[in-house]
Amino acid sequence: EDFEAETKSRGEELEALAAAKQAIKEMTGGADALSYGLDQVSLVQTASRITSRTGLAQFEVTRLVRDLARKQKSPQLAQLAVRMTSAIRASSKLGEDVFAKIKALIQDMVEKLENEAEEDSTKKAWCDKELAESHEKKDEKKNEIEKMSTQIDKMSARSSQLQEETAALQQALSQLATSQAMMDKLRAEEKAAFTQNKADMEQGLDGIKIALKVLSEYYAKADKAHASAEGAGGGIIGLLEVVESDFTKGVAEMTATEENAASTHDAQTKENEIETATKEQDVKYKVKESTQLDQSTAETSSDRSGVQAELDAVLEYLRKIEEQCIA
């Protein structure tokens, strides 16, 4: 906006100078010829006419420049008006071509203004280009940083989640190992008790069988030297047979219980081994992924720092450009 206002003002200044130049061209032809031409007769004869026509033209030109200087608040135009007045006075005294000097002064001013206008136009084009490119780079770097920040947040959140899941798996593995150790200890105690109890039961059963054999063989003899108590003997044999049956059944039940306990222990151990292997593999993968994410997060953070440095440089350059280009 400042540049457009300045350009408009400069245009008005050039128009005023052009009007002044045109006034000199159109209004001072006769006065110029009479005052400075080769066809003049004498200064005395033409003095009054020269003074009136030439003075009027000179006054009109300087007035236009002064008015424009006041309107535009231009020190250059005010200086031009002063220089024109001085030139008119000096040339009048020396009998020189006043309007030629005025035209030269105006022409110099026009050329100067045109050069300044061209320089301003070139500068504005440069400013527009640099400002546009700098703002584009600023937006580009900001968007890049925003994307990186989002990516870093996602990777950090995922890594934290994986670490929590890994910790839970490791706790489960610890509990599983403790449970397996307790199972193994209990199974060992049960097996030891079974081994001892079975040996006792089998030893007792062997004793019952021997007693039954002895008694059965004795009472089965026909040539006994005395009258035996066969009735009581039969009762004892019957009782021993019941005990034998109970012992046999007890050994069978103990064996079945042991086999069932061993089978259950083996199945649970196998299940625990599978679960342990699965969880350990999960831990391995999660630790690997979390480590890779942490590495990627560090690399992306480093890249973001680099982009931030680039953004800072762009902002610093933009600040300097705005100081030069924006009033």
mmCIF file of C-alpha atoms in Angstrom:
data_model
loop_
_atom_site.group_PDB
_atom_site.id
_atom_site.type_symbol
_atom_site.label_atom_id
_atom_site.label_comp_id
_atom_site.label_asym_id
_atom_site.label_seq_id
_atom_site.Cartn_x
_atom_site.Cartn_y
_atom_site.Cartn_z
ATOM 1 C CA GLU A 1 0.000 0.000 0.000
ATOM 2 C CA ASP A 2 2.837 2.416 0.858
ATOM 3 C CA PHE A 3 4.536 1.584 -2.407
ATOM 4 C CA GLU A 4 1.310 2.169 -4.371
ATOM 5 C CA ALA A 5 0.754 5.498 -2.629
ATOM 6 C CA GLU A 6 4.328 6.513 -3.301
ATOM 7 C CA THR A 7 4.004 5.421 -6.941
ATOM 8 C CA LYS A 8 0.793 7.414 -7.340
ATOM 9 C CA SER A 9 2.396 10.481 -5.783
ATOM 10 C CA ARG A 10 5.433 10.120 -7.997
ATOM 11 C CA GLY A 11 3.136 9.829 -11.015
ATOM 12 C CA GLU A 12 1.368 13.023 -10.066
ATOM 13 C CA GLU A 13 4.736 14.679 -9.650
ATOM 14 C CA LEU A 14 5.779 13.579 -13.125
ATOM 15 C CA GLU A 15 2.468 14.835 -14.540
ATOM 16 C CA ALA A 16 2.988 18.213 -12.923
ATOM 17 C CA LEU A 17 6.493 18.435 -14.282
ATOM 18 C CA ALA A 18 5.200 17.442 -17.693
ATOM 19 C CA ALA A 19 2.564 20.205 -17.427
ATOM 20 C CA ALA A 20 5.234 22.689 -16.471
ATOM 21 C CA LYS A 21 7.364 21.551 -19.365
ATOM 22 C CA GLN A 22 4.397 21.811 -21.732
ATOM 23 C CA ALA A 23 3.597 25.265 -20.443
ATOM 24 C CA ILE A 24 7.131 26.365 -21.208
ATOM 25 C CA LYS A 25 6.903 24.844 -24.653
ATOM 26 C CA GLU A 26 3.511 26.295 -25.547
ATOM 27 C CA MET A 27 3.566 29.635 -23.745
ATOM 28 C CA THR A 28 7.142 30.810 -24.027
ATOM 29 C CA GLY A 29 7.869 30.243 -27.712
ATOM 30 C CA GLY A 30 7.373 33.876 -28.624
ATOM 31 C CA ALA A 31 8.953 35.216 -25.451
ATOM 32 C CA ASP A 32 11.885 32.904 -25.918
ATOM 33 C CA ALA A 33 12.389 34.074 -29.482
ATOM 34 C CA LEU A 34 11.933 37.703 -28.596
ATOM 35 C CA SER A 35 14.198 37.511 -25.603
ATOM 36 C CA TYR A 36 16.938 35.262 -26.928
ATOM 37 C CA GLY A 37 16.352 34.854 -30.675
ATOM 38 C CA LEU A 38 18.614 36.167 -33.419
ATOM 39 C CA ASP A 39 15.762 38.242 -34.917
ATOM 40 C CA GLN A 40 15.508 40.612 -31.946
ATOM 41 C CA VAL A 41 15.811 44.303 -32.873
ATOM 42 C CA SER A 42 16.825 45.906 -29.664
ATOM 43 C CA LEU A 43 16.464 45.283 -26.001
ATOM 44 C CA VAL A 44 14.970 48.756 -25.459
ATOM 45 C CA GLN A 45 12.195 48.280 -28.057
ATOM 46 C CA THR A 46 11.060 44.925 -26.750
ATOM 47 C CA ALA A 47 11.726 45.431 -23.040
ATOM 48 C CA SER A 48 8.138 45.970 -21.993
ATOM 49 C CA ARG A 49 6.758 43.109 -24.065
ATOM 50 C CA ILE A 50 9.513 40.715 -22.951
ATOM 51 C CA THR A 51 8.942 41.635 -19.322
ATOM 52 C CA SER A 52 5.216 41.000 -19.458
ATOM 53 C CA ARG A 53 5.081 37.810 -21.530
ATOM 54 C CA THR A 54 8.296 36.224 -20.318
ATOM 55 C CA GLY A 55 7.753 37.108 -16.671
ATOM 56 C CA LEU A 56 4.251 35.688 -16.781
ATOM 57 C CA ALA A 57 5.488 32.420 -18.221
ATOM 58 C CA GLN A 58 8.321 32.229 -15.725
ATOM 59 C CA PHE A 59 5.965 32.938 -12.856
ATOM 60 C CA GLU A 60 3.479 30.317 -14.082
ATOM 61 C CA VAL A 61 6.139 27.615 -14.324
ATOM 62 C CA THR A 62 7.638 28.285 -10.915
ATOM 63 C CA ARG A 63 4.174 28.542 -9.384
ATOM 64 C CA LEU A 64 3.234 25.139 -10.737
ATOM 65 C CA VAL A 65 6.366 23.585 -9.256
ATOM 66 C CA ARG A 66 5.895 25.311 -5.863
ATOM 67 C CA ASP A 67 2.248 24.253 -5.664
ATOM 68 C CA LEU A 68 3.198 20.710 -6.494
ATOM 69 C CA ALA A 69 5.983 20.761 -3.876
ATOM 70 C CA ARG A 70 3.509 21.906 -1.212
ATOM 71 C CA LYS A 71 0.902 19.371 -2.294
ATOM 72 C CA GLN A 72 3.304 16.453 -2.417
ATOM 73 C CA LYS A 73 5.414 17.742 0.473
ATOM 74 C CA SER A 74 8.380 17.046 -1.738
ATOM 75 C CA PRO A 75 11.717 18.636 -0.764
ATOM 76 C CA GLN A 76 13.045 17.744 -4.212
ATOM 77 C CA LEU A 77 10.363 19.815 -5.941
ATOM 78 C CA ALA A 78 10.793 22.649 -3.478
ATOM 79 C CA GLN A 79 14.493 22.627 -4.238
ATOM 80 C CA LEU A 80 13.713 22.552 -7.958
ATOM 81 C CA ALA A 81 11.496 25.616 -7.578
ATOM 82 C CA VAL A 82 14.285 27.456 -5.784
ATOM 83 C CA ARG A 83 16.792 26.444 -8.443
ATOM 84 C CA MET A 84 14.394 27.590 -11.167
ATOM 85 C CA THR A 85 13.964 30.971 -9.502
ATOM 86 C CA SER A 86 17.727 31.347 -9.140
ATOM 87 C CA ALA A 87 18.251 30.306 -12.754
ATOM 88 C CA ILE A 88 15.669 32.825 -13.958
ATOM 89 C CA ARG A 89 17.328 35.638 -12.048
ATOM 90 C CA ALA A 90 20.847 34.689 -13.109
ATOM 91 C CA SER A 91 19.927 34.188 -16.757
ATOM 92 C CA SER A 92 17.963 37.436 -16.864
ATOM 93 C CA LYS A 93 20.995 39.335 -15.651
ATOM 94 C CA LEU A 94 23.341 37.620 -18.089
ATOM 95 C CA GLY A 95 20.933 37.683 -21.004
ATOM 96 C CA GLU A 96 20.940 33.892 -21.327
ATOM 97 C CA ASP A 97 18.150 31.590 -22.430
ATOM 98 C CA VAL A 98 16.163 31.285 -19.202
ATOM 99 C CA PHE A 99 13.722 28.710 -20.501
ATOM 100 C CA ALA A 100 16.455 26.486 -21.812
ATOM 101 C CA LYS A 101 17.856 26.317 -18.301
ATOM 102 C CA ILE A 102 14.387 25.713 -16.818
ATOM 103 C CA LYS A 103 13.732 22.977 -19.355
ATOM 104 C CA ALA A 104 17.057 21.398 -18.452
ATOM 105 C CA LEU A 105 16.272 21.572 -14.750
ATOM 106 C CA ILE A 106 12.850 20.008 -15.274
ATOM 107 C CA GLN A 107 14.272 17.389 -17.619
ATOM 108 C CA ASP A 108 16.901 16.463 -15.027
ATOM 109 C CA MET A 109 14.228 16.182 -12.366
ATOM 110 C CA VAL A 110 11.997 14.054 -14.645
ATOM 111 C CA GLU A 111 14.874 11.736 -15.464
ATOM 112 C CA LYS A 112 15.771 11.476 -11.792
ATOM 113 C CA LEU A 113 12.179 10.671 -10.831
ATOM 114 C CA GLU A 114 11.856 8.162 -13.636
ATOM 115 C CA ASN A 115 15.080 6.459 -12.543
ATOM 116 C CA GLU A 116 13.859 6.388 -8.952
ATOM 117 C CA ALA A 117 10.517 5.008 -10.082
ATOM 118 C CA GLU A 118 12.297 2.305 -12.076
ATOM 119 C CA GLU A 119 14.498 1.470 -9.097
ATOM 120 C CA ASP A 120 11.456 1.336 -6.815
ATOM 121 C CA SER A 121 9.647 -0.904 -9.280
ATOM 122 C CA THR A 122 12.642 -3.222 -9.458
ATOM 123 C CA LYS A 123 12.924 -3.271 -5.681
ATOM 124 C CA LYS A 124 9.203 -3.970 -5.300
ATOM 125 C CA ALA A 125 9.440 -6.883 -7.717
ATOM 126 C CA TRP A 126 12.408 -8.222 -5.759
ATOM 127 C CA CYS A 127 10.608 -7.685 -2.451
ATOM 128 C CA ASP A 128 7.447 -9.374 -3.704
ATOM 129 C CA LYS A 129 9.472 -12.346 -4.937
ATOM 130 C CA GLU A 130 11.555 -12.705 -1.770
ATOM 131 C CA LEU A 131 8.581 -12.215 0.558
ATOM 132 C CA ALA A 132 6.472 -14.746 -1.342
ATOM 133 C CA GLU A 133 9.262 -17.327 -1.419
ATOM 134 C CA SER A 134 10.124 -16.760 2.240
ATOM 135 C CA HIS A 135 6.494 -17.134 3.365
ATOM 136 C CA GLU A 136 6.204 -20.266 1.232
ATOM 137 C CA LYS A 137 9.351 -21.729 2.805
ATOM 138 C CA LYS A 138 8.098 -20.749 6.266
ATOM 139 C CA ASP A 139 4.788 -22.548 5.720
ATOM 140 C CA GLU A 140 6.587 -25.530 4.216
ATOM 141 C CA LYS A 141 8.941 -25.880 7.192
ATOM 142 C CA LYS A 142 6.111 -25.413 9.700
ATOM 143 C CA ASN A 143 4.064 -28.139 8.001
ATOM 144 C CA GLU A 144 7.106 -30.401 7.925
ATOM 145 C CA ILE A 145 7.727 -29.848 11.650
ATOM 146 C CA GLU A 146 4.064 -30.476 12.418
ATOM 147 C CA LYS A 147 4.108 -33.772 10.508
ATOM 148 C CA MET A 148 7.313 -34.844 12.257
ATOM 149 C CA SER A 149 5.874 -33.942 15.656
ATOM 150 C CA THR A 150 2.762 -36.007 14.950
ATOM 151 C CA GLN A 151 4.924 -38.907 13.813
ATOM 152 C CA ILE A 152 7.121 -38.635 16.917
ATOM 153 C CA ASP A 153 4.069 -38.570 19.200
ATOM 154 C CA LYS A 154 2.625 -41.669 17.530
ATOM 155 C CA MET A 155 5.907 -43.585 17.721
ATOM 156 C CA SER A 156 6.446 -42.580 21.346
ATOM 157 C CA ALA A 157 2.913 -43.632 22.300
ATOM 158 C CA ARG A 158 3.309 -46.963 20.510
ATOM 159 C CA SER A 159 6.691 -47.578 22.142
ATOM 160 C CA SER A 160 5.237 -46.838 25.590
ATOM 161 C CA GLN A 161 2.365 -49.223 24.922
ATOM 162 C CA LEU A 162 4.781 -51.947 23.838
ATOM 163 C CA GLN A 163 6.907 -51.426 26.942
ATOM 164 C CA GLU A 164 3.830 -51.753 29.159
ATOM 165 C CA GLU A 165 2.774 -54.919 27.337
ATOM 166 C CA THR A 166 6.319 -56.300 27.647
ATOM 167 C CA ALA A 167 6.338 -55.620 31.387
ATOM 168 C CA ALA A 168 2.982 -57.414 31.763
ATOM 169 C CA LEU A 169 4.278 -60.398 29.769
ATOM 170 C CA GLN A 170 7.444 -60.583 31.831
ATOM 171 C CA GLN A 171 5.389 -60.525 35.036
ATOM 172 C CA ALA A 172 3.175 -63.309 33.665
ATOM 173 C CA LEU A 173 6.281 -65.317 32.762
ATOM 174 C CA SER A 174 7.617 -64.860 36.278
ATOM 175 C CA GLN A 175 4.335 -66.030 37.786
ATOM 176 C CA LEU A 176 4.246 -68.953 35.372
ATOM 177 C CA ALA A 177 7.766 -70.002 36.351
ATOM 178 C CA THR A 178 6.867 -69.773 40.044
ATOM 179 C CA SER A 179 3.725 -71.834 39.504
ATOM 180 C CA GLN A 180 5.667 -74.480 37.562
ATOM 181 C CA ALA A 181 8.286 -74.682 40.285
ATOM 182 C CA MET A 182 5.589 -75.240 42.923
ATOM 183 C CA MET A 183 3.950 -77.904 40.731
ATOM 184 C CA ASP A 184 7.269 -79.694 40.270
ATOM 185 C CA LYS A 185 7.939 -79.643 44.002
ATOM 186 C CA LEU A 186 4.464 -80.986 44.840
ATOM 187 C CA ARG A 187 4.754 -83.660 42.145
ATOM 188 C CA ALA A 188 8.086 -84.765 43.524
ATOM 189 C CA GLU A 189 6.665 -84.997 47.039
ATOM 190 C CA GLU A 190 3.625 -86.935 45.805
ATOM 191 C CA LYS A 191 5.814 -89.322 43.841
ATOM 192 C CA ALA A 192 8.106 -89.905 46.802
ATOM 193 C CA ALA A 193 5.102 -90.605 49.073
ATOM 194 C CA PHE A 194 3.620 -92.972 46.488
ATOM 195 C CA THR A 195 6.876 -94.857 46.100
ATOM 196 C CA GLN A 196 7.157 -95.336 49.861
ATOM 197 C CA ASN A 197 3.477 -96.198 50.381
ATOM 198 C CA LYS A 198 3.420 -98.600 47.466
ATOM 199 C CA ALA A 199 6.467 -100.397 48.793
ATOM 200 C CA ASP A 200 4.813 -100.710 52.227
ATOM 201 C CA MET A 201 1.561 -101.940 50.718
ATOM 202 C CA GLU A 202 3.301 -104.467 48.476
ATOM 203 C CA GLN A 203 5.407 -105.679 51.400
ATOM 204 C CA GLY A 204 2.262 -106.081 53.536
ATOM 205 C CA LEU A 205 0.495 -107.831 50.689
ATOM 206 C CA ASP A 206 3.405 -110.233 50.303
ATOM 207 C CA GLY A 207 3.217 -110.984 54.040
ATOM 208 C CA ILE A 208 -0.517 -111.715 53.820
ATOM 209 C CA LYS A 209 0.033 -113.999 50.870
ATOM 210 C CA ILE A 210 2.732 -115.935 52.686
ATOM 211 C CA ALA A 211 0.481 -116.323 55.770
ATOM 212 C CA LEU A 212 -2.382 -117.528 53.611
ATOM 213 C CA LYS A 213 -0.168 -120.036 51.896
ATOM 214 C CA VAL A 214 1.172 -121.415 55.155
ATOM 215 C CA LEU A 215 -2.231 -121.735 56.760
ATOM 216 C CA SER A 216 -3.908 -123.145 53.714
ATOM 217 C CA GLU A 217 -1.229 -125.815 53.318
ATOM 218 C CA TYR A 218 -1.356 -126.730 56.984
ATOM 219 C CA TYR A 219 -5.088 -127.163 57.235
ATOM 220 C CA ALA A 220 -5.152 -129.064 54.028
ATOM 221 C CA LYS A 221 -3.017 -131.962 55.529
ATOM 222 C CA ALA A 222 -4.954 -135.093 56.344
ATOM 223 C CA ASP A 223 -2.379 -136.743 58.679
ATOM 224 C CA LYS A 224 -2.279 -134.231 61.518
ATOM 225 C CA ALA A 225 -1.112 -135.756 64.869
ATOM 226 C CA HIS A 226 -3.671 -133.846 66.889
ATOM 227 C CA ALA A 227 -7.110 -132.484 66.434
ATOM 228 C CA SER A 228 -6.683 -129.035 64.837
ATOM 229 C CA ALA A 229 -9.054 -126.156 65.186
ATOM 230 C CA GLU A 230 -10.126 -126.190 61.608
ATOM 231 C CA GLY A 231 -13.092 -123.967 62.240
ATOM 232 C CA ALA A 232 -10.986 -121.206 63.754
ATOM 233 C CA GLY A 233 -8.339 -121.734 61.102
ATOM 234 C CA GLY A 234 -10.909 -121.298 58.416
ATOM 235 C CA GLY A 235 -11.989 -118.008 59.947
ATOM 236 C CA ILE A 236 -8.431 -116.718 60.058
ATOM 237 C CA ILE A 237 -7.841 -117.686 56.440
ATOM 238 C CA GLY A 238 -11.043 -115.922 55.438
ATOM 239 C CA LEU A 239 -9.981 -112.746 57.277
ATOM 240 C CA LEU A 240 -6.556 -112.839 55.674
ATOM 241 C CA GLU A 241 -8.161 -113.176 52.266
ATOM 242 C CA VAL A 242 -10.208 -110.036 52.934
ATOM 243 C CA VAL A 243 -7.071 -108.199 53.992
ATOM 244 C CA GLU A 244 -5.285 -109.430 50.871
ATOM 245 C CA SER A 245 -8.116 -108.107 48.743
ATOM 246 C CA ASP A 246 -8.054 -104.756 50.534
ATOM 247 C CA PHE A 247 -4.277 -104.447 50.152
ATOM 248 C CA THR A 248 -4.462 -105.366 46.482
ATOM 249 C CA LYS A 249 -7.212 -102.831 45.917
ATOM 250 C CA GLY A 250 -5.274 -100.198 47.861
ATOM 251 C CA VAL A 251 -2.139 -100.712 45.746
ATOM 252 C CA ALA A 252 -4.239 -100.454 42.573
ATOM 253 C CA GLU A 253 -5.912 -97.250 43.768
ATOM 254 C CA MET A 254 -2.584 -95.736 44.825
ATOM 255 C CA THR A 255 -1.062 -96.593 41.440
ATOM 256 C CA ALA A 256 -4.021 -95.138 39.553
ATOM 257 C CA THR A 257 -3.874 -91.960 41.642
ATOM 258 C CA GLU A 258 -0.144 -91.634 41.001
ATOM 259 C CA GLU A 259 -0.530 -92.206 37.294
ATOM 260 C CA ASN A 260 -3.337 -89.636 37.105
ATOM 261 C CA ALA A 261 -1.286 -87.102 39.082
ATOM 262 C CA ALA A 262 1.742 -87.677 36.871
ATOM 263 C CA SER A 263 -0.352 -87.348 33.724
ATOM 264 C CA THR A 264 -1.966 -84.137 34.975
ATOM 265 C CA HIS A 265 1.425 -82.728 35.905
ATOM 266 C CA ASP A 266 2.867 -83.622 32.516
ATOM 267 C CA ALA A 267 -0.085 -82.027 30.667
ATOM 268 C CA GLN A 268 0.073 -78.839 32.737
ATOM 269 C CA THR A 269 3.833 -78.696 32.304
ATOM 270 C CA LYS A 270 3.463 -79.029 28.545
ATOM 271 C CA GLU A 271 0.826 -76.289 28.508
ATOM 272 C CA ASN A 272 3.060 -74.055 30.610
ATOM 273 C CA GLU A 273 5.980 -74.685 28.267
ATOM 274 C CA ILE A 274 3.885 -73.669 25.259
ATOM 275 C CA GLU A 275 2.565 -70.580 27.043
ATOM 276 C CA THR A 276 6.083 -69.656 28.182
ATOM 277 C CA ALA A 277 7.490 -70.048 24.675
ATOM 278 C CA THR A 278 4.652 -67.942 23.234
ATOM 279 C CA LYS A 279 5.047 -65.180 25.788
ATOM 280 C CA GLU A 280 8.839 -65.158 25.450
ATOM 281 C CA GLN A 281 8.471 -64.813 21.686
ATOM 282 C CA ASP A 282 5.975 -61.962 22.190
ATOM 283 C CA VAL A 283 8.432 -60.259 24.528
ATOM 284 C CA LYS A 284 11.196 -60.659 21.949
ATOM 285 C CA TYR A 285 9.142 -59.093 19.155
ATOM 286 C CA LYS A 286 7.768 -56.302 21.329
ATOM 287 C CA VAL A 287 11.215 -55.386 22.647
ATOM 288 C CA LYS A 288 12.565 -55.362 19.102
ATOM 289 C CA GLU A 289 9.721 -53.168 17.816
ATOM 290 C CA SER A 290 9.971 -50.822 20.800
ATOM 291 C CA THR A 291 13.744 -50.483 20.301
ATOM 292 C CA GLN A 292 13.279 -49.707 16.611
ATOM 293 C CA LEU A 293 10.585 -47.153 17.430
ATOM 294 C CA ASP A 294 12.822 -45.458 19.986
ATOM 295 C CA GLN A 295 15.607 -45.293 17.414
ATOM 296 C CA SER A 296 13.262 -43.898 14.779
ATOM 297 C CA THR A 297 11.934 -41.384 17.308
ATOM 298 C CA ALA A 298 15.459 -40.205 18.068
ATOM 299 C CA GLU A 299 16.299 -39.894 14.366
ATOM 300 C CA THR A 300 13.068 -38.056 13.580
ATOM 301 C CA SER A 301 13.618 -35.740 16.554
ATOM 302 C CA SER A 302 17.088 -34.962 15.215
ATOM 303 C CA ASP A 303 15.629 -34.302 11.761
ATOM 304 C CA ARG A 304 12.992 -32.059 13.317
ATOM 305 C CA SER A 305 15.711 -30.067 15.077
ATOM 306 C CA GLY A 306 17.400 -29.577 11.717
ATOM 307 C CA VAL A 307 14.172 -28.412 10.104
ATOM 308 C CA GLN A 308 13.552 -26.110 13.081
ATOM 309 C CA ALA A 309 16.981 -24.567 12.514
ATOM 310 C CA GLU A 310 16.072 -24.055 8.857
ATOM 311 C CA LEU A 311 12.767 -22.465 9.896
ATOM 312 C CA ASP A 312 14.588 -20.145 12.316
ATOM 313 C CA ALA A 313 16.902 -19.086 9.485
ATOM 314 C CA VAL A 314 13.925 -18.465 7.180
ATOM 315 C CA LEU A 315 12.157 -16.410 9.867
ATOM 316 C CA GLU A 316 15.306 -14.344 10.484
ATOM 317 C CA TYR A 317 15.703 -13.720 6.749
ATOM 318 C CA LEU A 318 12.005 -12.879 6.479
ATOM 319 C CA ARG A 319 12.353 -10.373 9.316
ATOM 320 C CA LYS A 320 15.211 -8.634 7.525
ATOM 321 C CA ILE A 321 13.337 -8.619 4.224
ATOM 322 C CA GLU A 322 10.261 -7.118 5.882
ATOM 323 C CA GLU A 323 12.454 -4.411 7.428
ATOM 324 C CA GLN A 324 13.735 -3.546 3.947
ATOM 325 C CA CYS A 325 10.493 -3.903 2.042
ATOM 326 C CA ILE A 326 7.715 -2.924 4.464
ATOM 327 C CA ALA A 327 7.759 0.624 5.720
#
